[in-house]
Amino acid sequence: MVTSAETKTERRRRMPRADRERQMMTIAEAVFSERGYAATSMDEIADRVGVSKPMIYEYFGSKEGLLVACIRQVRTELRERTAQSVIGASSPEEALRKGLQTFFRFTDDHRRSWELLLRTETAVVGPAAVAEMETARQEQIQLHMALFSAYMPDTDQRSLEAAAEILVGACERLSVWYVRHDDVTPEEAAEHIMRMTWFGLKGELEQPDDHRQ
């Protein structure tokens, strides 16, 4: 006779590897958010997933490896959603506003983990996790540069890069504030960025080349 415990064990064995990885990352993201990286126990993650701790190490190598996988999954989703949001925009201002609104909607979907990522100290996590977070920033910078280049092809690359760095820095800092205020909408947060960055940057980006030094 097959017991209930044996049935559950068999279902765990049959889950495809890709599905198991996603399940582990989803649960790990929640635990990291609840406990903080340093206080998170791999035993607790394994218990919540319903697998052995060695299985998690087999998939991800280490606790940092699991964190890196979680960050990579989040940044991939952010890149894809941001890129899709600006398709069909008729002006750089409209495209930027759509991209910003999508960014803050994204933080709504990952509020706790997003706050964790931005508050995680580099002394606590390892270099691989730090590098993954920086990759996420650089992807957003490149998206902004591509956006500006598409609408303003004659603008020099240094100005585009500076503008993109400013915008990504502003978004990151405002998102820390945003996740603490449930009454602020993505549209309102986006308008804060638009008022404080775009309308000033637009003048700089549209200057004749001989005025840019």
PDB file of C-alpha atoms in Angstrom:
ATOM      1  CA  MET A   1       0.000   0.000   0.000  1.00  0.00           C
ATOM      2  CA  VAL A   2       1.352   3.442  -0.969  1.00  0.00           C
ATOM      3  CA  THR A   3       1.261   5.954   1.866  1.00  0.00           C
ATOM      4  CA  SER A   4       0.474   9.660   1.538  1.00  0.00           C
ATOM      5  CA  ALA A   5       4.087  10.533   2.343  1.00  0.00           C
ATOM      6  CA  GLU A   6       5.326   8.209  -0.390  1.00  0.00           C
ATOM      7  CA  THR A   7       2.925   9.779  -2.889  1.00  0.00           C
ATOM      8  CA  LYS A   8       4.200  13.265  -2.059  1.00  0.00           C
ATOM      9  CA  THR A   9       7.788  12.084  -2.370  1.00  0.00           C
ATOM     10  CA  GLU A  10       7.048  10.590  -5.782  1.00  0.00           C
ATOM     11  CA  ARG A  11       5.447  13.865  -6.979  1.00  0.00           C
ATOM     12  CA  ARG A  12       8.547  15.754  -5.861  1.00  0.00           C
ATOM     13  CA  ARG A  13      10.744  13.389  -7.859  1.00  0.00           C
ATOM     14  CA  ARG A  14       8.628  13.791 -10.989  1.00  0.00           C
ATOM     15  CA  MET A  15       8.688  17.603 -11.082  1.00  0.00           C
ATOM     16  CA  PRO A  16      10.802  18.757 -14.086  1.00  0.00           C
ATOM     17  CA  ARG A  17      14.081  20.418 -13.137  1.00  0.00           C
ATOM     18  CA  ALA A  18      13.124  23.815 -14.593  1.00  0.00           C
ATOM     19  CA  ASP A  19       9.878  23.838 -12.615  1.00  0.00           C
ATOM     20  CA  ARG A  20      11.701  22.778  -9.447  1.00  0.00           C
ATOM     21  CA  GLU A  21      14.237  25.586  -9.907  1.00  0.00           C
ATOM     22  CA  ARG A  22      11.486  28.162 -10.291  1.00  0.00           C
ATOM     23  CA  GLN A  23       9.734  26.811  -7.213  1.00  0.00           C
ATOM     24  CA  MET A  24      12.945  27.014  -5.183  1.00  0.00           C
ATOM     25  CA  MET A  25      13.644  30.559  -6.341  1.00  0.00           C
ATOM     26  CA  THR A  26      10.108  31.738  -5.640  1.00  0.00           C
ATOM     27  CA  ILE A  27      10.217  30.409  -2.101  1.00  0.00           C
ATOM     28  CA  ALA A  28      13.790  31.583  -1.547  1.00  0.00           C
ATOM     29  CA  GLU A  29      12.823  35.094  -2.687  1.00  0.00           C
ATOM     30  CA  ALA A  30      10.079  35.132  -0.053  1.00  0.00           C
ATOM     31  CA  VAL A  31      12.369  33.855   2.715  1.00  0.00           C
ATOM     32  CA  PHE A  32      15.198  36.237   1.806  1.00  0.00           C
ATOM     33  CA  SER A  33      12.676  39.080   1.938  1.00  0.00           C
ATOM     34  CA  GLU A  34      11.282  38.012   5.299  1.00  0.00           C
ATOM     35  CA  ARG A  35      14.561  37.228   7.051  1.00  0.00           C
ATOM     36  CA  GLY A  36      17.212  39.208   5.231  1.00  0.00           C
ATOM     37  CA  TYR A  37      20.060  37.477   3.441  1.00  0.00           C
ATOM     38  CA  ALA A  38      22.327  36.917   6.444  1.00  0.00           C
ATOM     39  CA  ALA A  39      19.566  35.478   8.647  1.00  0.00           C
ATOM     40  CA  THR A  40      18.106  33.216   5.979  1.00  0.00           C
ATOM     41  CA  SER A  41      18.599  29.509   6.609  1.00  0.00           C
ATOM     42  CA  MET A  42      18.923  27.046   3.761  1.00  0.00           C
ATOM     43  CA  ASP A  43      17.219  24.556   6.067  1.00  0.00           C
ATOM     44  CA  GLU A  44      14.111  26.751   6.176  1.00  0.00           C
ATOM     45  CA  ILE A  45      14.060  27.168   2.399  1.00  0.00           C
ATOM     46  CA  ALA A  46      14.415  23.422   1.918  1.00  0.00           C
ATOM     47  CA  ASP A  47      11.655  22.765   4.441  1.00  0.00           C
ATOM     48  CA  ARG A  48       9.258  25.185   2.715  1.00  0.00           C
ATOM     49  CA  VAL A  49      10.012  23.742  -0.716  1.00  0.00           C
ATOM     50  CA  GLY A  50       9.648  20.206   0.614  1.00  0.00           C
ATOM     51  CA  VAL A  51      13.035  18.962  -0.563  1.00  0.00           C
ATOM     52  CA  SER A  52      16.336  18.126   1.095  1.00  0.00           C
ATOM     53  CA  LYS A  53      18.932  20.837   1.656  1.00  0.00           C
ATOM     54  CA  PRO A  54      21.503  18.902  -0.433  1.00  0.00           C
ATOM     55  CA  MET A  55      19.120  19.132  -3.392  1.00  0.00           C
ATOM     56  CA  ILE A  56      19.156  22.938  -3.197  1.00  0.00           C
ATOM     57  CA  TYR A  57      22.957  22.898  -3.067  1.00  0.00           C
ATOM     58  CA  GLU A  58      22.963  20.545  -6.052  1.00  0.00           C
ATOM     59  CA  TYR A  59      20.884  23.057  -8.049  1.00  0.00           C
ATOM     60  CA  PHE A  60      22.495  26.337  -6.957  1.00  0.00           C
ATOM     61  CA  GLY A  61      25.814  25.490  -5.312  1.00  0.00           C
ATOM     62  CA  SER A  62      25.471  27.776  -2.297  1.00  0.00           C
ATOM     63  CA  LYS A  63      23.194  30.246  -0.570  1.00  0.00           C
ATOM     64  CA  GLU A  64      24.793  33.035  -2.584  1.00  0.00           C
ATOM     65  CA  GLY A  65      24.231  31.025  -5.750  1.00  0.00           C
ATOM     66  CA  LEU A  66      20.552  30.816  -4.871  1.00  0.00           C
ATOM     67  CA  LEU A  67      20.414  34.571  -4.233  1.00  0.00           C
ATOM     68  CA  VAL A  68      22.155  35.234  -7.563  1.00  0.00           C
ATOM     69  CA  ALA A  69      19.578  33.068  -9.341  1.00  0.00           C
ATOM     70  CA  CYS A  70      16.762  35.024  -7.684  1.00  0.00           C
ATOM     71  CA  ILE A  71      18.310  38.356  -8.701  1.00  0.00           C
ATOM     72  CA  ARG A  72      18.859  37.131 -12.264  1.00  0.00           C
ATOM     73  CA  GLN A  73      15.236  36.046 -12.553  1.00  0.00           C
ATOM     74  CA  VAL A  74      14.023  39.422 -11.296  1.00  0.00           C
ATOM     75  CA  ARG A  75      16.321  41.452 -13.543  1.00  0.00           C
ATOM     76  CA  THR A  76      15.368  39.404 -16.608  1.00  0.00           C
ATOM     77  CA  GLU A  77      11.692  40.084 -15.972  1.00  0.00           C
ATOM     78  CA  LEU A  78      12.403  43.799 -15.401  1.00  0.00           C
ATOM     79  CA  ARG A  79      14.373  44.087 -18.652  1.00  0.00           C
ATOM     80  CA  GLU A  80      11.695  42.339 -20.693  1.00  0.00           C
ATOM     81  CA  ARG A  81       8.801  44.291 -19.234  1.00  0.00           C
ATOM     82  CA  THR A  82      10.565  47.646 -19.597  1.00  0.00           C
ATOM     83  CA  ALA A  83      11.571  46.973 -23.195  1.00  0.00           C
ATOM     84  CA  GLN A  84       8.037  45.895 -24.136  1.00  0.00           C
ATOM     85  CA  SER A  85       6.443  48.919 -22.479  1.00  0.00           C
ATOM     86  CA  VAL A  86       8.024  51.507 -24.807  1.00  0.00           C
ATOM     87  CA  ILE A  87       7.054  49.821 -28.076  1.00  0.00           C
ATOM     88  CA  GLY A  88       4.790  52.092 -30.087  1.00  0.00           C
ATOM     89  CA  ALA A  89       5.568  55.293 -28.180  1.00  0.00           C
ATOM     90  CA  SER A  90       5.423  58.394 -30.391  1.00  0.00           C
ATOM     91  CA  SER A  91       8.039  60.489 -28.558  1.00  0.00           C
ATOM     92  CA  PRO A  92      10.945  60.028 -26.118  1.00  0.00           C
ATOM     93  CA  GLU A  93       8.871  61.681 -23.393  1.00  0.00           C
ATOM     94  CA  GLU A  94       5.987  59.247 -23.854  1.00  0.00           C
ATOM     95  CA  ALA A  95       8.363  56.277 -24.043  1.00  0.00           C
ATOM     96  CA  LEU A  96      10.176  57.327 -20.890  1.00  0.00           C
ATOM     97  CA  ARG A  97       6.933  57.864 -18.993  1.00  0.00           C
ATOM     98  CA  LYS A  98       5.665  54.421 -20.041  1.00  0.00           C
ATOM     99  CA  GLY A  99       8.961  52.844 -19.053  1.00  0.00           C
ATOM    100  CA  LEU A 100       8.919  54.524 -15.645  1.00  0.00           C
ATOM    101  CA  GLN A 101       5.347  53.482 -14.946  1.00  0.00           C
ATOM    102  CA  THR A 102       6.237  49.907 -15.870  1.00  0.00           C
ATOM    103  CA  PHE A 103       9.263  50.047 -13.563  1.00  0.00           C
ATOM    104  CA  PHE A 104       7.154  51.062 -10.575  1.00  0.00           C
ATOM    105  CA  ARG A 105       4.465  48.511 -11.413  1.00  0.00           C
ATOM    106  CA  PHE A 106       7.250  45.958 -11.441  1.00  0.00           C
ATOM    107  CA  THR A 107       8.330  46.987  -7.945  1.00  0.00           C
ATOM    108  CA  ASP A 108       4.714  46.452  -6.851  1.00  0.00           C
ATOM    109  CA  ASP A 109       5.008  42.833  -7.961  1.00  0.00           C
ATOM    110  CA  HIS A 110       8.303  42.398  -6.096  1.00  0.00           C
ATOM    111  CA  ARG A 111       7.983  44.927  -3.255  1.00  0.00           C
ATOM    112  CA  ARG A 112       9.613  42.931  -0.492  1.00  0.00           C
ATOM    113  CA  SER A 113      12.364  41.373  -2.574  1.00  0.00           C
ATOM    114  CA  TRP A 114      13.055  44.661  -4.362  1.00  0.00           C
ATOM    115  CA  GLU A 115      13.560  46.428  -1.045  1.00  0.00           C
ATOM    116  CA  LEU A 116      15.813  43.581   0.054  1.00  0.00           C
ATOM    117  CA  LEU A 117      17.975  43.854  -3.080  1.00  0.00           C
ATOM    118  CA  LEU A 118      18.422  47.599  -2.706  1.00  0.00           C
ATOM    119  CA  ARG A 119      19.199  47.375   0.999  1.00  0.00           C
ATOM    120  CA  THR A 120      21.500  44.351   0.853  1.00  0.00           C
ATOM    121  CA  GLU A 121      24.976  45.372   1.988  1.00  0.00           C
ATOM    122  CA  THR A 122      27.866  44.365  -0.227  1.00  0.00           C
ATOM    123  CA  ALA A 123      29.778  43.223   2.877  1.00  0.00           C
ATOM    124  CA  VAL A 124      27.049  40.637   3.606  1.00  0.00           C
ATOM    125  CA  VAL A 125      26.576  39.089   0.169  1.00  0.00           C
ATOM    126  CA  GLY A 126      29.356  37.800  -2.017  1.00  0.00           C
ATOM    127  CA  PRO A 127      30.851  39.333  -5.175  1.00  0.00           C
ATOM    128  CA  ALA A 128      28.657  37.275  -7.501  1.00  0.00           C
ATOM    129  CA  ALA A 129      25.459  38.746  -6.018  1.00  0.00           C
ATOM    130  CA  VAL A 130      26.905  42.264  -6.097  1.00  0.00           C
ATOM    131  CA  ALA A 131      27.871  41.781  -9.749  1.00  0.00           C
ATOM    132  CA  GLU A 132      24.376  40.527 -10.586  1.00  0.00           C
ATOM    133  CA  MET A 133      22.778  43.617  -9.035  1.00  0.00           C
ATOM    134  CA  GLU A 134      25.144  45.863 -10.982  1.00  0.00           C
ATOM    135  CA  THR A 135      24.266  43.984 -14.179  1.00  0.00           C
ATOM    136  CA  ALA A 136      20.606  44.824 -13.549  1.00  0.00           C
ATOM    137  CA  ARG A 137      21.515  48.516 -13.286  1.00  0.00           C
ATOM    138  CA  GLN A 138      23.622  48.399 -16.438  1.00  0.00           C
ATOM    139  CA  GLU A 139      20.806  46.753 -18.390  1.00  0.00           C
ATOM    140  CA  GLN A 140      18.479  49.600 -17.444  1.00  0.00           C
ATOM    141  CA  ILE A 141      21.135  52.161 -18.383  1.00  0.00           C
ATOM    142  CA  GLN A 142      21.540  50.530 -21.803  1.00  0.00           C
ATOM    143  CA  LEU A 143      17.766  50.509 -22.323  1.00  0.00           C
ATOM    144  CA  HIS A 144      17.588  54.234 -21.589  1.00  0.00           C
ATOM    145  CA  MET A 145      20.514  54.960 -23.904  1.00  0.00           C
ATOM    146  CA  ALA A 146      18.894  52.965 -26.703  1.00  0.00           C
ATOM    147  CA  LEU A 147      15.647  54.848 -26.140  1.00  0.00           C
ATOM    148  CA  PHE A 148      17.308  58.264 -26.351  1.00  0.00           C
ATOM    149  CA  SER A 149      19.431  57.228 -29.334  1.00  0.00           C
ATOM    150  CA  ALA A 150      16.344  56.117 -31.261  1.00  0.00           C
ATOM    151  CA  TYR A 151      14.647  59.501 -30.898  1.00  0.00           C
ATOM    152  CA  MET A 152      17.742  61.744 -30.804  1.00  0.00           C
ATOM    153  CA  PRO A 153      20.362  60.061 -33.016  1.00  0.00           C
ATOM    154  CA  ASP A 154      22.532  63.180 -33.283  1.00  0.00           C
ATOM    155  CA  THR A 155      23.073  63.472 -29.530  1.00  0.00           C
ATOM    156  CA  ASP A 156      26.596  62.516 -28.458  1.00  0.00           C
ATOM    157  CA  GLN A 157      27.048  59.264 -26.550  1.00  0.00           C
ATOM    158  CA  ARG A 158      28.512  60.876 -23.444  1.00  0.00           C
ATOM    159  CA  SER A 159      25.398  62.963 -22.913  1.00  0.00           C
ATOM    160  CA  LEU A 160      23.195  59.933 -23.470  1.00  0.00           C
ATOM    161  CA  GLU A 161      25.173  57.892 -20.987  1.00  0.00           C
ATOM    162  CA  ALA A 162      25.091  60.650 -18.357  1.00  0.00           C
ATOM    163  CA  ALA A 163      21.337  61.048 -18.780  1.00  0.00           C
ATOM    164  CA  ALA A 164      20.795  57.298 -18.454  1.00  0.00           C
ATOM    165  CA  GLU A 165      22.937  57.086 -15.313  1.00  0.00           C
ATOM    166  CA  ILE A 166      20.984  59.947 -13.737  1.00  0.00           C
ATOM    167  CA  LEU A 167      17.643  58.344 -14.532  1.00  0.00           C
ATOM    168  CA  VAL A 168      18.596  54.906 -13.241  1.00  0.00           C
ATOM    169  CA  GLY A 169      20.009  56.394 -10.043  1.00  0.00           C
ATOM    170  CA  ALA A 170      16.868  58.465  -9.522  1.00  0.00           C
ATOM    171  CA  CYS A 171      14.612  55.451 -10.139  1.00  0.00           C
ATOM    172  CA  GLU A 172      16.556  53.290  -7.730  1.00  0.00           C
ATOM    173  CA  ARG A 173      16.442  55.778  -4.902  1.00  0.00           C
ATOM    174  CA  LEU A 174      12.797  56.690  -5.447  1.00  0.00           C
ATOM    175  CA  SER A 175      11.864  53.001  -5.520  1.00  0.00           C
ATOM    176  CA  VAL A 176      13.235  52.661  -1.972  1.00  0.00           C
ATOM    177  CA  TRP A 177      10.798  55.405  -0.940  1.00  0.00           C
ATOM    178  CA  TYR A 178       8.028  53.995  -3.116  1.00  0.00           C
ATOM    179  CA  VAL A 179       7.925  50.518  -1.560  1.00  0.00           C
ATOM    180  CA  ARG A 180       7.361  52.136   1.853  1.00  0.00           C
ATOM    181  CA  HIS A 181       4.292  54.091   0.684  1.00  0.00           C
ATOM    182  CA  ASP A 182       1.344  51.907  -0.301  1.00  0.00           C
ATOM    183  CA  ASP A 183      -0.755  54.975  -1.133  1.00  0.00           C
ATOM    184  CA  VAL A 184       1.536  56.128  -3.977  1.00  0.00           C
ATOM    185  CA  THR A 185       0.596  54.845  -7.440  1.00  0.00           C
ATOM    186  CA  PRO A 186       3.077  53.870 -10.188  1.00  0.00           C
ATOM    187  CA  GLU A 187       1.812  56.830 -12.218  1.00  0.00           C
ATOM    188  CA  GLU A 188       2.492  59.263  -9.373  1.00  0.00           C
ATOM    189  CA  ALA A 189       5.969  57.863  -8.787  1.00  0.00           C
ATOM    190  CA  ALA A 190       6.741  58.106 -12.510  1.00  0.00           C
ATOM    191  CA  GLU A 191       5.664  61.759 -12.555  1.00  0.00           C
ATOM    192  CA  HIS A 192       8.064  62.547  -9.706  1.00  0.00           C
ATOM    193  CA  ILE A 193      10.902  61.259 -11.893  1.00  0.00           C
ATOM    194  CA  MET A 194       9.596  63.088 -14.951  1.00  0.00           C
ATOM    195  CA  ARG A 195       9.430  66.414 -13.131  1.00  0.00           C
ATOM    196  CA  MET A 196      12.818  66.089 -11.476  1.00  0.00           C
ATOM    197  CA  THR A 197      14.828  64.633 -14.357  1.00  0.00           C
ATOM    198  CA  TRP A 198      13.238  64.551 -17.805  1.00  0.00           C
ATOM    199  CA  PHE A 199      12.236  68.163 -18.231  1.00  0.00           C
ATOM    200  CA  GLY A 200      15.714  69.299 -17.253  1.00  0.00           C
ATOM    201  CA  LEU A 201      17.563  66.605 -19.159  1.00  0.00           C
ATOM    202  CA  LYS A 202      15.565  67.241 -22.311  1.00  0.00           C
ATOM    203  CA  GLY A 203      17.057  70.707 -22.616  1.00  0.00           C
ATOM    204  CA  GLU A 204      20.565  69.348 -22.228  1.00  0.00           C
ATOM    205  CA  LEU A 205      20.019  66.508 -24.680  1.00  0.00           C
ATOM    206  CA  GLU A 206      18.560  68.790 -27.349  1.00  0.00           C
ATOM    207  CA  GLN A 207      21.293  71.417 -27.232  1.00  0.00           C
ATOM    208  CA  PRO A 208      23.303  71.953 -30.419  1.00  0.00           C
ATOM    209  CA  ASP A 209      26.515  69.944 -30.470  1.00  0.00           C
ATOM    210  CA  ASP A 210      28.739  73.037 -30.138  1.00  0.00           C
ATOM    211  CA  HIS A 211      27.155  73.815 -26.719  1.00  0.00           C
ATOM    212  CA  ARG A 212      28.057  70.404 -25.244  1.00  0.00           C
ATOM    213  CA  GLN A 213      31.448  70.341 -23.610  1.00  0.00           C
TER     214      GLN A 213
END
